[in-house]
Amino acid sequence: MDDPSVRPLADDFVLPFQIEASRLRGRMVKLGPAIDEILTRHDYPSSVARILAETATLAVLLSSMLKYEGIFTLQTKGEGAIKVLVADVTSVGDVRAYAQYDAEEVAKAERDVDIAPAAALIGKGYIAFTVDQGGDTDRYQGIVELYGKTLTDCVQHYFRQSEQIQTGLSVSVDRAVNPDGTPGVWRAGGVMIQRLPQEAGVQASEKDEDWVRALALMSSVTGDEMLDVDLTASTLLYRLFHEDGVRIYDAHGLRFGCRCSRERVETMLASLPRAEVQELKIDDGRVEVTCQFCSTDYHFTDADLDRVYGA
């Protein structure tokens, strides 16, 4: 058993682990400044911010189970108040996310959010997982219909239906309240365990018992524990699984990171008819393009557009 005091960890990381007795693999993630920056760059309603933070946390957990060089994207599209949720994670640990929603519809859905947030806010739709390694490699994509009360439930449904990998997930999101009563910083955390293929010579009933026990232990984690700034992930994992032994590996750092740039925006504009781009002009006569992920504004004068279009 690893000594939990050996590896004190800060916020914004994903921590791989393995339960020794059953050889179940897992990941634990804690997000602090990264998720707070993702959310506070936008003026999202609280319910939208919460489900977007859940999306980002799930994206980190899922991507951390893969070996890839590129970008992992988790995306939902629905017919409800929230039209699109997108979170992506690069193989170097940059995380970003955004939501598209109808504010009036979100307000109408608020009464049902606590009961079934995914159903109330997203409605009928689908969830997609994409791994893009660029270059000449083929993109991997999995798509499944949204099914479950929470987005976490929907992801577990995906694994049951599409991957046939037994997966347990628990995600918590909350926003602190400052001493003066004003909203504080956002935090998110999550834990994920997966059942490896059955080993030769191991009885199925024995593996089933191990799996049920691990799920029960994981489900005992409270939101307060998951989001506690002073409770390290290694200590929490020790609390949960010490009787079965838990091996903790090196943590991988995460940070908010957007890949937008003026050059990328220029390339995008050049792919559009200039007449269409002219419609993006604001009161001062410049064209304004805002990044959906980080809310950075890019402005282009007529002279800038002449250069973009080679006029």
Short mmCIF file of C-alpha atoms in Angstrom, two decimals:
data_model
loop_
_atom_site.label_atom_id
_atom_site.label_comp_id
_atom_site.label_asym_id
_atom_site.label_seq_id
_atom_site.Cartn_x
_atom_site.Cartn_y
_atom_site.Cartn_z
CA MET A 1 0.00 0.00 0.00
CA ASP A 2 1.36 3.41 -0.93
CA ASP A 3 1.71 5.84 1.98
CA PRO A 4 -0.85 8.63 1.25
CA SER A 5 1.38 11.20 2.92
CA VAL A 6 4.17 10.69 0.39
CA ARG A 7 2.44 12.39 -2.51
CA PRO A 8 0.73 15.61 -1.47
CA LEU A 9 -1.06 16.95 -4.53
CA ALA A 10 -2.35 20.36 -5.52
CA ASP A 11 -5.47 21.05 -7.55
CA ASP A 12 -5.90 20.37 -11.27
CA PHE A 13 -4.66 16.84 -11.78
CA VAL A 14 -5.77 13.34 -12.64
CA LEU A 15 -4.40 10.52 -10.52
CA PRO A 16 -4.23 6.93 -11.84
CA PHE A 17 -4.65 4.08 -9.36
CA GLN A 18 -5.24 0.34 -9.18
CA ILE A 19 -7.07 -1.68 -6.55
CA GLU A 20 -4.59 -4.43 -5.85
CA ALA A 21 -6.91 -7.21 -4.61
CA SER A 22 -9.18 -7.07 -7.65
CA ARG A 23 -6.86 -5.43 -10.19
CA LEU A 24 -9.50 -2.86 -11.04
CA ARG A 25 -8.03 0.26 -12.59
CA GLY A 26 -9.19 3.75 -11.84
CA ARG A 27 -8.68 7.49 -12.04
CA MET A 28 -9.41 10.33 -9.64
CA VAL A 29 -9.53 13.94 -10.77
CA LYS A 30 -9.63 17.19 -8.82
CA LEU A 31 -10.24 20.49 -10.60
CA GLY A 32 -9.89 23.90 -8.98
CA PRO A 33 -8.47 26.96 -10.76
CA ALA A 34 -8.81 25.29 -14.17
CA ILE A 35 -12.55 24.66 -13.91
CA ASP A 36 -13.13 28.01 -12.23
CA GLU A 37 -11.47 29.82 -15.13
CA ILE A 38 -13.42 27.80 -17.71
CA LEU A 39 -16.73 28.76 -16.07
CA THR A 40 -16.09 32.33 -14.99
CA ARG A 41 -15.00 33.41 -18.47
CA HIS A 42 -18.73 33.12 -19.29
CA ASP A 43 -21.84 34.37 -17.57
CA TYR A 44 -23.51 30.96 -17.44
CA PRO A 45 -26.62 30.33 -15.33
CA SER A 46 -25.67 28.16 -12.36
CA SER A 47 -27.37 25.03 -13.72
CA VAL A 48 -25.55 25.37 -17.05
CA ALA A 49 -22.21 25.95 -15.32
CA ARG A 50 -22.70 22.86 -13.17
CA ILE A 51 -23.45 20.50 -16.05
CA LEU A 52 -20.60 21.98 -18.10
CA ALA A 53 -18.21 21.37 -15.19
CA GLU A 54 -19.53 17.81 -15.04
CA THR A 55 -18.86 17.49 -18.78
CA ALA A 56 -15.27 18.71 -18.39
CA THR A 57 -14.64 16.38 -15.43
CA LEU A 58 -15.97 13.39 -17.36
CA ALA A 59 -13.82 14.33 -20.36
CA VAL A 60 -10.72 14.35 -18.16
CA LEU A 61 -11.59 10.99 -16.59
CA LEU A 62 -12.33 9.31 -19.92
CA SER A 63 -9.34 10.74 -21.76
CA SER A 64 -7.00 9.67 -18.97
CA MET A 65 -7.89 6.02 -19.63
CA LEU A 66 -6.59 6.30 -23.21
CA LYS A 67 -3.18 6.42 -24.82
CA TYR A 68 -3.31 9.14 -27.44
CA GLU A 69 -1.41 12.11 -28.82
CA GLY A 70 -3.89 14.77 -29.76
CA ILE A 71 -7.33 15.83 -28.58
CA PHE A 72 -10.10 13.94 -26.80
CA THR A 73 -13.54 15.56 -27.11
CA LEU A 74 -16.75 14.85 -25.21
CA GLN A 75 -19.80 16.48 -26.78
CA THR A 76 -23.54 16.39 -26.28
CA LYS A 77 -26.24 17.73 -28.58
CA GLY A 78 -29.84 17.92 -27.50
CA GLU A 79 -33.25 19.37 -28.20
CA GLY A 80 -33.66 20.96 -24.77
CA ALA A 81 -32.56 24.22 -23.17
CA ILE A 82 -28.88 23.34 -23.63
CA LYS A 83 -28.21 22.74 -27.29
CA VAL A 84 -24.52 21.85 -27.11
CA LEU A 85 -21.98 20.94 -24.43
CA VAL A 86 -18.35 20.50 -25.49
CA ALA A 87 -15.24 19.73 -23.48
CA ASP A 88 -11.89 18.69 -24.87
CA VAL A 89 -8.63 17.57 -23.30
CA THR A 90 -5.27 17.50 -25.05
CA SER A 91 -2.72 14.80 -24.39
CA VAL A 92 -0.56 17.41 -22.60
CA GLY A 93 -3.37 18.29 -20.16
CA ASP A 94 -4.99 21.43 -21.57
CA VAL A 95 -8.72 21.51 -20.81
CA ARG A 96 -11.41 23.79 -22.21
CA ALA A 97 -15.22 23.67 -22.48
CA TYR A 98 -18.25 25.69 -23.51
CA ALA A 99 -22.05 25.50 -23.64
CA GLN A 100 -24.65 26.78 -26.08
CA TYR A 101 -28.06 27.31 -24.51
CA ASP A 102 -31.34 29.20 -24.62
CA ALA A 103 -31.56 31.33 -21.47
CA GLU A 104 -35.35 31.44 -21.41
CA GLU A 105 -35.62 27.66 -21.77
CA VAL A 106 -33.01 27.17 -19.04
CA ALA A 107 -35.07 29.29 -16.66
CA LYS A 108 -38.20 27.23 -17.42
CA ALA A 109 -36.30 23.98 -16.80
CA GLU A 110 -34.92 25.01 -13.39
CA ARG A 111 -37.67 23.30 -11.38
CA ASP A 112 -36.68 19.88 -12.74
CA VAL A 113 -32.90 20.32 -12.67
CA ASP A 114 -32.39 18.84 -9.20
CA ILE A 115 -34.39 15.74 -10.13
CA ALA A 116 -32.83 14.92 -13.51
CA PRO A 117 -30.46 17.63 -14.80
CA ALA A 118 -29.53 15.92 -18.07
CA ALA A 119 -33.14 15.26 -19.02
CA ALA A 120 -34.31 18.71 -17.91
CA LEU A 121 -31.56 20.71 -19.60
CA ILE A 122 -30.45 18.65 -22.61
CA GLY A 123 -33.55 16.61 -23.37
CA LYS A 124 -33.52 14.12 -26.19
CA GLY A 125 -30.15 13.92 -27.92
CA TYR A 126 -26.85 12.10 -28.07
CA ILE A 127 -23.41 12.03 -26.52
CA ALA A 128 -20.26 11.61 -28.62
CA PHE A 129 -16.67 10.76 -27.79
CA THR A 130 -13.96 11.65 -30.30
CA VAL A 131 -10.21 11.03 -30.34
CA ASP A 132 -8.39 13.12 -32.95
CA GLN A 133 -4.67 12.42 -33.26
CA GLY A 134 -4.27 14.60 -36.34
CA GLY A 135 -2.09 13.90 -39.31
CA ASP A 136 -2.92 10.82 -41.31
CA THR A 137 -4.56 8.92 -38.46
CA ASP A 138 -8.25 8.07 -38.49
CA ARG A 139 -10.47 9.73 -35.92
CA TYR A 140 -12.16 7.42 -33.45
CA GLN A 141 -15.74 8.33 -32.55
CA GLY A 142 -18.37 6.69 -30.41
CA ILE A 143 -21.96 7.95 -30.32
CA VAL A 144 -24.85 6.86 -28.12
CA GLU A 145 -28.28 8.22 -27.29
CA LEU A 146 -28.53 10.23 -24.07
CA TYR A 147 -30.11 8.04 -21.43
CA GLY A 148 -30.06 8.82 -17.69
CA LYS A 149 -30.88 11.43 -15.09
CA THR A 150 -27.39 12.93 -15.06
CA LEU A 151 -24.68 13.26 -17.67
CA THR A 152 -22.61 10.83 -15.61
CA ASP A 153 -25.45 8.30 -15.91
CA CYS A 154 -25.47 8.86 -19.68
CA VAL A 155 -21.75 8.09 -19.93
CA GLN A 156 -22.19 4.90 -17.91
CA HIS A 157 -25.02 3.93 -20.28
CA TYR A 158 -22.61 4.47 -23.19
CA PHE A 159 -20.15 1.98 -21.75
CA ARG A 160 -22.88 -0.58 -21.11
CA GLN A 161 -24.25 -0.25 -24.64
CA SER A 162 -21.22 0.47 -26.80
CA GLU A 163 -17.98 -0.55 -25.14
CA GLN A 164 -19.22 -3.42 -22.96
CA ILE A 165 -16.69 -2.35 -20.34
CA GLN A 166 -17.99 -2.28 -16.80
CA THR A 167 -17.44 1.28 -15.59
CA GLY A 168 -18.29 3.08 -12.37
CA LEU A 169 -18.34 6.87 -12.19
CA SER A 170 -18.97 9.50 -9.55
CA VAL A 171 -18.69 13.26 -10.20
CA SER A 172 -19.25 16.23 -7.88
CA VAL A 173 -19.44 19.94 -8.71
CA ASP A 174 -20.04 22.91 -6.45
CA ARG A 175 -19.33 26.61 -6.04
CA ALA A 176 -18.02 28.02 -2.77
CA VAL A 177 -19.70 30.93 -1.03
CA ASN A 178 -17.50 33.81 0.15
CA PRO A 179 -17.77 35.11 3.73
CA ASP A 180 -19.74 38.12 2.45
CA GLY A 181 -22.27 35.84 0.78
CA THR A 182 -21.06 36.39 -2.79
CA PRO A 183 -20.33 33.44 -5.11
CA GLY A 184 -16.84 32.01 -4.71
CA VAL A 185 -14.73 29.67 -6.81
CA TRP A 186 -15.95 26.60 -8.65
CA ARG A 187 -14.54 23.15 -7.90
CA ALA A 188 -15.11 19.74 -9.44
CA GLY A 189 -13.96 16.24 -8.72
CA GLY A 190 -14.55 12.73 -9.94
CA VAL A 191 -13.57 9.10 -9.58
CA MET A 192 -13.81 6.33 -12.16
CA ILE A 193 -13.14 2.60 -11.94
CA GLN A 194 -13.16 0.05 -14.73
CA ARG A 195 -13.19 -3.72 -14.70
CA LEU A 196 -10.35 -5.30 -16.63
CA PRO A 197 -10.94 -8.43 -18.75
CA GLN A 198 -11.25 -11.57 -16.63
CA GLU A 199 -7.95 -13.25 -15.86
CA ALA A 200 -7.38 -16.94 -16.57
CA GLY A 201 -8.06 -19.10 -13.54
CA VAL A 202 -10.19 -16.49 -11.77
CA GLN A 203 -13.77 -17.49 -11.10
CA ALA A 204 -16.40 -15.13 -12.55
CA SER A 205 -18.29 -15.10 -9.24
CA GLU A 206 -15.16 -13.94 -7.43
CA LYS A 207 -14.64 -11.12 -9.93
CA ASP A 208 -18.29 -10.12 -9.61
CA GLU A 209 -17.97 -9.85 -5.84
CA ASP A 210 -14.86 -7.68 -6.20
CA TRP A 211 -16.66 -5.41 -8.66
CA VAL A 212 -19.76 -4.99 -6.51
CA ARG A 213 -17.60 -4.25 -3.48
CA ALA A 214 -15.53 -1.64 -5.35
CA LEU A 215 -18.66 0.08 -6.65
CA ALA A 216 -20.13 0.19 -3.14
CA LEU A 217 -16.95 1.73 -1.75
CA MET A 218 -16.77 4.28 -4.58
CA SER A 219 -20.40 5.28 -4.11
CA SER A 220 -19.71 6.05 -0.45
CA VAL A 221 -17.68 9.12 -1.45
CA THR A 222 -19.48 12.33 -0.56
CA GLY A 223 -19.41 15.54 -2.57
CA ASP A 224 -17.75 17.32 0.34
CA GLU A 225 -14.93 14.78 0.35
CA MET A 226 -14.45 15.00 -3.39
CA LEU A 227 -14.21 18.79 -3.33
CA ASP A 228 -12.34 19.28 -0.05
CA VAL A 229 -9.28 21.45 -0.75
CA ASP A 230 -7.42 19.99 2.24
CA LEU A 231 -8.17 16.33 1.49
CA THR A 232 -5.65 14.96 -0.98
CA ALA A 233 -6.71 12.43 -3.57
CA SER A 234 -4.25 9.86 -2.24
CA THR A 235 -5.68 10.16 1.26
CA LEU A 236 -9.22 9.81 -0.06
CA LEU A 237 -8.29 6.73 -2.10
CA TYR A 238 -6.68 5.24 1.00
CA ARG A 239 -9.90 5.81 2.95
CA LEU A 240 -11.91 4.05 0.27
CA PHE A 241 -9.79 1.09 -0.74
CA HIS A 242 -7.09 0.51 1.90
CA GLU A 243 -8.53 -2.86 2.94
CA ASP A 244 -8.08 -4.16 -0.61
CA GLY A 245 -4.82 -2.32 -1.22
CA VAL A 246 -4.58 0.60 -3.61
CA ARG A 247 -1.56 1.39 -5.75
CA ILE A 248 -1.24 5.05 -6.69
CA TYR A 249 0.72 6.14 -9.74
CA ASP A 250 2.11 9.51 -10.78
CA ALA A 251 -0.43 12.29 -11.21
CA HIS A 252 -0.85 14.15 -14.51
CA GLY A 253 -1.27 17.92 -14.30
CA LEU A 254 -4.17 19.77 -15.91
CA ARG A 255 -4.76 23.40 -16.77
CA PHE A 256 -7.18 25.60 -18.63
CA GLY A 257 -5.87 26.04 -22.15
CA CYS A 258 -7.52 27.37 -25.29
CA ARG A 259 -6.05 26.79 -28.73
CA CYS A 260 -7.64 29.84 -30.36
CA SER A 261 -5.39 32.46 -31.95
CA ARG A 262 -5.68 35.37 -34.33
CA GLU A 263 -4.08 33.28 -37.06
CA ARG A 264 -6.67 30.51 -36.64
CA VAL A 265 -9.50 33.04 -36.77
CA GLU A 266 -8.07 34.55 -39.96
CA THR A 267 -7.97 31.09 -41.54
CA MET A 268 -11.59 30.56 -40.57
CA LEU A 269 -12.64 33.93 -41.98
CA ALA A 270 -10.83 33.26 -45.24
CA SER A 271 -12.96 30.13 -45.71
CA LEU A 272 -16.16 32.23 -45.62
CA PRO A 273 -17.59 34.58 -48.24
CA ARG A 274 -16.53 38.13 -47.47
CA ALA A 275 -20.12 39.33 -47.68
CA GLU A 276 -21.02 36.93 -44.89
CA VAL A 277 -18.10 38.13 -42.77
CA GLN A 278 -19.18 41.75 -43.22
CA GLU A 279 -22.33 40.90 -41.24
CA LEU A 280 -20.14 40.36 -38.17
CA LYS A 281 -19.30 44.07 -37.96
CA ILE A 282 -20.05 45.87 -34.71
CA ASP A 283 -20.82 49.57 -34.08
CA ASP A 284 -17.23 50.78 -34.61
CA GLY A 285 -17.12 49.20 -38.09
CA ARG A 286 -14.79 46.36 -37.19
CA VAL A 287 -15.60 42.68 -37.58
CA GLU A 288 -15.71 40.96 -34.19
CA VAL A 289 -15.20 37.23 -33.66
CA THR A 290 -15.48 35.77 -30.16
CA CYS A 291 -13.99 32.41 -29.18
CA GLN A 292 -16.74 30.21 -27.74
CA PHE A 293 -14.31 28.51 -25.37
CA CYS A 294 -12.43 31.40 -23.77
CA SER A 295 -14.53 34.46 -24.72
CA THR A 296 -11.51 36.21 -26.27
CA ASP A 297 -12.58 38.84 -28.82
CA TYR A 298 -10.70 39.22 -32.10
CA HIS A 299 -11.27 42.41 -34.12
CA PHE A 300 -10.58 43.02 -37.81
CA THR A 301 -10.66 46.31 -39.66
CA ASP A 302 -11.39 46.59 -43.39
CA ALA A 303 -7.64 46.76 -43.96
CA ASP A 304 -7.21 43.52 -41.97
CA LEU A 305 -9.88 41.85 -44.10
CA ASP A 306 -8.22 43.06 -47.30
CA ARG A 307 -5.10 41.24 -46.16
CA VAL A 308 -7.05 38.11 -45.17
CA TYR A 309 -8.78 37.96 -48.56
CA GLY A 310 -5.74 39.11 -50.53
CA ALA A 311 -7.57 42.17 -51.78
#
